[in-house]
Coordinates of C-alpha atoms in Angstrom, one line a residue:
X1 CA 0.0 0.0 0.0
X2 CA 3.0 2.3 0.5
X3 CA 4.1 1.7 -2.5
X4 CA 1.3 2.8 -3.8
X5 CA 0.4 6.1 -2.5
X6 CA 4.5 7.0 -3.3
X7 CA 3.8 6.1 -6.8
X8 CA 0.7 8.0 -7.2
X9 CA 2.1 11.0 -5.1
X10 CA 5.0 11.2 -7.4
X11 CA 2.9 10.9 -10.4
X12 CA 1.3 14.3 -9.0
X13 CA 4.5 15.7 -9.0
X14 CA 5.2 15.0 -12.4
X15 CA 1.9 16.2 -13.8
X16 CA 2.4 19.5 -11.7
X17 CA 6.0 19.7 -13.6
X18 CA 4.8 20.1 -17.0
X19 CA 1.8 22.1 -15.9
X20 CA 4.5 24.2 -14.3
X21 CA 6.4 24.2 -17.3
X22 CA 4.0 26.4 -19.3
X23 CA 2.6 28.1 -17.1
X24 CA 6.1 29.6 -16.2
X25 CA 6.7 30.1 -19.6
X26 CA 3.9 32.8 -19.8
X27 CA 5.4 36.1 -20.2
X28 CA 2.5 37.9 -20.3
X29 CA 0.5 36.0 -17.3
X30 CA -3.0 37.1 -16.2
X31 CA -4.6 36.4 -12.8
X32 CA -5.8 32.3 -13.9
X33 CA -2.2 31.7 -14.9
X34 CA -0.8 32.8 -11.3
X35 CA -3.6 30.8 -10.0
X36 CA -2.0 28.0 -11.6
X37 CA 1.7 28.8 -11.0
X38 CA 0.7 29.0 -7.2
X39 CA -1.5 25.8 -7.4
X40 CA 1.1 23.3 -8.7
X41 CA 3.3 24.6 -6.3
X42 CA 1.3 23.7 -3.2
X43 CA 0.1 20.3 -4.8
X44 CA 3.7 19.3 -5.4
X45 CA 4.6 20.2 -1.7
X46 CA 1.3 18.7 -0.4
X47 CA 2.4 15.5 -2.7
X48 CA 5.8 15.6 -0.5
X49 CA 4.1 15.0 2.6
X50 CA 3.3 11.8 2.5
X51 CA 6.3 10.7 0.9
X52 CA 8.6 12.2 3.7
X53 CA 6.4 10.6 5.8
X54 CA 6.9 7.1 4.7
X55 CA 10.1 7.4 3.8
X56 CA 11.2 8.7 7.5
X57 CA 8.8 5.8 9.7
X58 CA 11.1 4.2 12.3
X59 CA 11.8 0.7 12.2
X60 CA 10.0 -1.3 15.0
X61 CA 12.4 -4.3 15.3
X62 CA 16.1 -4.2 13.8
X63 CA 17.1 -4.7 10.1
X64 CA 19.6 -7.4 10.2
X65 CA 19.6 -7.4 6.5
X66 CA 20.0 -4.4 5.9
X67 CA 23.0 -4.3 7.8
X68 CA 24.8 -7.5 6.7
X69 CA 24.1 -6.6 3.0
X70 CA 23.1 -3.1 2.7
X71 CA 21.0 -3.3 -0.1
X72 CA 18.5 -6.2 -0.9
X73 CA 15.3 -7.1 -3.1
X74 CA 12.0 -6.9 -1.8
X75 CA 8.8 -9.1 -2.9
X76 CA 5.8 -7.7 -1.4
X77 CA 7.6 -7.6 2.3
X78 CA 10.1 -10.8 1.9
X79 CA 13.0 -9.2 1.8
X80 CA 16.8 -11.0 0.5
X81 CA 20.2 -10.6 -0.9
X82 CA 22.5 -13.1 -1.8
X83 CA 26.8 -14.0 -1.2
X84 CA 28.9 -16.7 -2.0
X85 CA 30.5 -18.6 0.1
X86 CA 33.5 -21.1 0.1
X87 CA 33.0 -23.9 2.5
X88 CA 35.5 -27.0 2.5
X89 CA 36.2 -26.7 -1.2
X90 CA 32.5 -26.8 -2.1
X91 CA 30.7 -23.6 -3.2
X92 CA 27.3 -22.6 -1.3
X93 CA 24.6 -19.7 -3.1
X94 CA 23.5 -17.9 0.6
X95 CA 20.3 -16.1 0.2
X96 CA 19.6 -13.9 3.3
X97 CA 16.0 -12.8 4.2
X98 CA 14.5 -11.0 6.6
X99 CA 10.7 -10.7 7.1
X100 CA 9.1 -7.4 7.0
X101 CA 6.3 -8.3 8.8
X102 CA 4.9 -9.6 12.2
X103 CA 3.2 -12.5 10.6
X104 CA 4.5 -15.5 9.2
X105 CA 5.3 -15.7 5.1
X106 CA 6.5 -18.3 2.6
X107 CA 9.2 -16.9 0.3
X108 CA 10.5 -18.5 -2.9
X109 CA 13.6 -17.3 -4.9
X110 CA 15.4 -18.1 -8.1
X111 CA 18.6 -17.1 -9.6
X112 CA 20.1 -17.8 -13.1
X113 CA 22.9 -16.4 -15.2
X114 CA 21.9 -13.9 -17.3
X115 CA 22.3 -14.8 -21.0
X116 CA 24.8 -12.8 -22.5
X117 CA 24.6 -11.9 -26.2
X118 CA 26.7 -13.8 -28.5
X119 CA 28.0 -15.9 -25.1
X120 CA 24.8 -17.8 -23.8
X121 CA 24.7 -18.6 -19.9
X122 CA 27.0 -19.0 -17.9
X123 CA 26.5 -23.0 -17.1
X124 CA 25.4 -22.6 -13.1
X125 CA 22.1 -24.0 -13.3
X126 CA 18.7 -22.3 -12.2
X127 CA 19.3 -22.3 -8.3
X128 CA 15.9 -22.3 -6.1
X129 CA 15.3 -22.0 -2.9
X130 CA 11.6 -22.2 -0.7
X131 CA 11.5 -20.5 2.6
X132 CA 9.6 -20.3 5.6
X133 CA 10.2 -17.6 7.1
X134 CA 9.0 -16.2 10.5
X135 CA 7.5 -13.1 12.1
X136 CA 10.3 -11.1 11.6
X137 CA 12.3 -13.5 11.1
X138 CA 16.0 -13.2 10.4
X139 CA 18.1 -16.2 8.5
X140 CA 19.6 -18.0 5.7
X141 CA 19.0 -20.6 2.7
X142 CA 22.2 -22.0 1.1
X143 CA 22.4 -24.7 -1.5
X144 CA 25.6 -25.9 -2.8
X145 CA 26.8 -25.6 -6.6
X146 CA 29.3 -26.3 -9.4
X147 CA 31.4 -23.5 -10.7
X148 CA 33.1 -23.9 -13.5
X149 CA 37.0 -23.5 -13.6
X150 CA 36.6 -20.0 -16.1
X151 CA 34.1 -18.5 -13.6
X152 CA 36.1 -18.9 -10.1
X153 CA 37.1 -15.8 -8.7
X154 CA 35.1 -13.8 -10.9
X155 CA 32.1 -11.7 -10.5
X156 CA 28.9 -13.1 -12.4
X157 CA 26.0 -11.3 -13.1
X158 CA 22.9 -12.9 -12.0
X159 CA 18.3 -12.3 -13.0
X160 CA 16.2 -12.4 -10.0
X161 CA 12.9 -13.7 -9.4
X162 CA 11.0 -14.3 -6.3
X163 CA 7.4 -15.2 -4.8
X164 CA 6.0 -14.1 -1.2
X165 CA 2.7 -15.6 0.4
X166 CA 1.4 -14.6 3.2
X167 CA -1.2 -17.5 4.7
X168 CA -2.3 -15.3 7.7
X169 CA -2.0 -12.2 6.2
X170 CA 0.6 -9.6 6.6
X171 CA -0.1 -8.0 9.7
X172 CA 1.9 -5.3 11.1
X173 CA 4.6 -3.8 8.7
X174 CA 7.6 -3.8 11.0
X175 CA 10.9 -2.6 8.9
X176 CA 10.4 -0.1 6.5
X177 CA 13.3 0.3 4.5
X178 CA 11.6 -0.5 0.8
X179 CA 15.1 -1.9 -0.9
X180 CA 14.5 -3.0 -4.6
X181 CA 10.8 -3.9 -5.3
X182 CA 10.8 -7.4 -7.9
X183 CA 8.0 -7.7 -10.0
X184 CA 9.8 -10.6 -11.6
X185 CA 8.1 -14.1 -10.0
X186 CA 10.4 -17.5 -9.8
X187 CA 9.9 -18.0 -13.6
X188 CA 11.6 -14.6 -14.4
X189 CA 8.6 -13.3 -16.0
X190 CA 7.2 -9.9 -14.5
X191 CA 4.3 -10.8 -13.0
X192 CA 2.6 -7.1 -13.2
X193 CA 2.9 -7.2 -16.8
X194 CA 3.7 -3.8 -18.8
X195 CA 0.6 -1.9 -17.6
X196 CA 2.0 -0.7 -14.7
X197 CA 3.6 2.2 -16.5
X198 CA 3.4 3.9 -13.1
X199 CA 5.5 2.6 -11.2
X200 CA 8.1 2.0 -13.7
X201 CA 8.4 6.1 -14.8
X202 CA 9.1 6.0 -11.3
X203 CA 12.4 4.7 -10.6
X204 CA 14.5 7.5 -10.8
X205 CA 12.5 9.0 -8.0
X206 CA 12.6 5.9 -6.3
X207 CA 16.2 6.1 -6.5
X208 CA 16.1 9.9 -5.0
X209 CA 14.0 8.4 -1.8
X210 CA 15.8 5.4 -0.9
X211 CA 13.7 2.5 -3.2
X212 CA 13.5 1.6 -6.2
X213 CA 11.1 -0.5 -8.8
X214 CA 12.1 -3.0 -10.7
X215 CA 9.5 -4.5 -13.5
X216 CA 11.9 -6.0 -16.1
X217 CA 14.1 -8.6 -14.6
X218 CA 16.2 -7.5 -11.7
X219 CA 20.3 -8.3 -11.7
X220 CA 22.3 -9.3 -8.8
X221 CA 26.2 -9.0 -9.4
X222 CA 27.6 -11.9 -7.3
X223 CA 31.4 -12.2 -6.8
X224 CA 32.1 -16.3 -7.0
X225 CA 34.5 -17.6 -5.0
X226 CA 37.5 -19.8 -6.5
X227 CA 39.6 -23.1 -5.8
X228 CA 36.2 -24.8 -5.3
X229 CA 34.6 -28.1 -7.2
X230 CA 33.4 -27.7 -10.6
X231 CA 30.8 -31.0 -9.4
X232 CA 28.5 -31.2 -6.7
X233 CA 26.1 -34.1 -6.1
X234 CA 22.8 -34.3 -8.0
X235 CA 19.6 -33.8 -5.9
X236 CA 20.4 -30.7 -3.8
X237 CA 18.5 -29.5 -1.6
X238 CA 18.6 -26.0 0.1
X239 CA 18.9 -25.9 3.7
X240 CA 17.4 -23.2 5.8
X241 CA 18.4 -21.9 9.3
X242 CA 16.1 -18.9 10.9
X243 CA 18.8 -17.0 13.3
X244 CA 16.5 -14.1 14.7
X245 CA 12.8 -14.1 14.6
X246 CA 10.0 -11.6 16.6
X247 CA 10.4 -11.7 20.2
X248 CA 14.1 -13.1 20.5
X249 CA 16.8 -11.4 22.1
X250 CA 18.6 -8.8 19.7
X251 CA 21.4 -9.8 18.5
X252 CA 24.5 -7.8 19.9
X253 CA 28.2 -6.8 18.2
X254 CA 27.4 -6.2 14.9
X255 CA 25.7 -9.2 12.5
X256 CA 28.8 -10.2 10.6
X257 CA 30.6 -11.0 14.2
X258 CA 27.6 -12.7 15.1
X259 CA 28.1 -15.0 12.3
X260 CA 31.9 -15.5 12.8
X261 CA 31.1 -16.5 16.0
X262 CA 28.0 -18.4 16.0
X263 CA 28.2 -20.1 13.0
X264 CA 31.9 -20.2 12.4
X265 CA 31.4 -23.3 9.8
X266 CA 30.1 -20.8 7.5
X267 CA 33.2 -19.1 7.0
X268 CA 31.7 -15.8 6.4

């Protein structure tokens, strides 16, 4: 719903631009003309309002996410980002997630190489993960996979698709930091469609506030670790582990020393 009122309060904005821009323009202007100069103004800054005001809410519990990764995707409150991890000589995708809010949701995820003209894709298979995630809640999915010799130690540019259900509802919104909305579901196809020309003329001032849309397929530039197998066994499954969730003790010393220490065979 936030997302919402943003788009339509910086569609106002717009409109009142190019109004602006003629009226302006009028050399010669007569009493209907400064009626309209002095209108768009105050729609634009009445249009501001609620922008600032959603834009400036206060987190009720502590974004984990945002600090590990700093910037993440966000499918209608199931918020992720993803890193690469060495473990052992094996390879392992992390997705990160964090719920926005204080009800229960099951996220989905997928990530593929992005085909490259002339080049094709990068042969790392579709990797998908299924979450339940808790009120709140805080954790990881990792799966293991191959990387090929010529991609080890490089960075690899990834398309993004997720899904978010939420069987009881949403509830209370909790974290507030909007991140990169995906309208791209887990077949990489933007579930919205093109008629949502709204939001999308929108994501330069997304950018401005904070957030930002993303209707075509969304990109995640992943940095691949090296000296890891280029096999993994067939029938992988991703394993999930919920770290924080509503009504646990925060976590103190920063999240990355958190995970050094608590989970230290994760070698982040």
């Amino acid at each position: 719903m936030s997302e919402s009122i943003k788009a339509i309060c910086w569609l106002v904005i717009i409109i009142c631009g190019f109004v602006a821009v003629f009226v302006w323009s009028d050399d010669r202007p007569d009493a209907t003309v400064w009626k309209l100069r002095i209108g768009c103004i105050t729609v634009a800054v009445l249009a501001l309002v609620p922008i600032f005001k959603l834009n400036t809410r206060r987190d009720h519990v502590h974004d984990y996410l945002g600090d590990l990764s700093g910037s993440f995707f966000n499918r209608k409150g199931f918020t992720f980002s993803f890193e690469a991890m060495a473990i052992d000589g094996t390879a392992y995708m992390y997705a990160f997630f964090q719920n926005q809010y204080d009800r229960p949701c099951v996220g989905q995820i997928a990530l593929r190489p992005v085909n490259k003209l002339f080049r094709g894709r990068a042969k790392i298979e579709t990797i998908r993960y299924k979450i339940d995630c808790a009120p709140a809640g805080f954790g990881f999915a990792r799966i293991a996979i191959p990387i090929p010799q010529d991609l080890q130690g490089k960075p690899l540019q990834f398309e993004v698709g997720a899904a978010a259900e939420f069987p009881e509802g949403k509830g209370q919104r909790l974290r507030f930091d909007d991140g990169v909305f995906l309208r791209t579901n887990t077949d990489f196809v933007n579930s919205i469609g093109t008629a949502n020309a709204i939001v999308s003329s929108l994501n330069i001032f997304g950018l401005l506030m904070g957030s930002m849309n993303s209707t075509n397929p969304a990109f995640a530039i992943i940095s691949l670790p090296k000296g890891v197998a280029e096999h993994v066994p067939d029938q992988r499954v991703s394993e999930v582990q919920t770290l924080w969730q509503l009504d646990d003790e925060p976590i103190e010393g920063g999240i990355r020393r958190f995970l050094h220490q608590g989970l230290p065979s994760q070698r982040c």
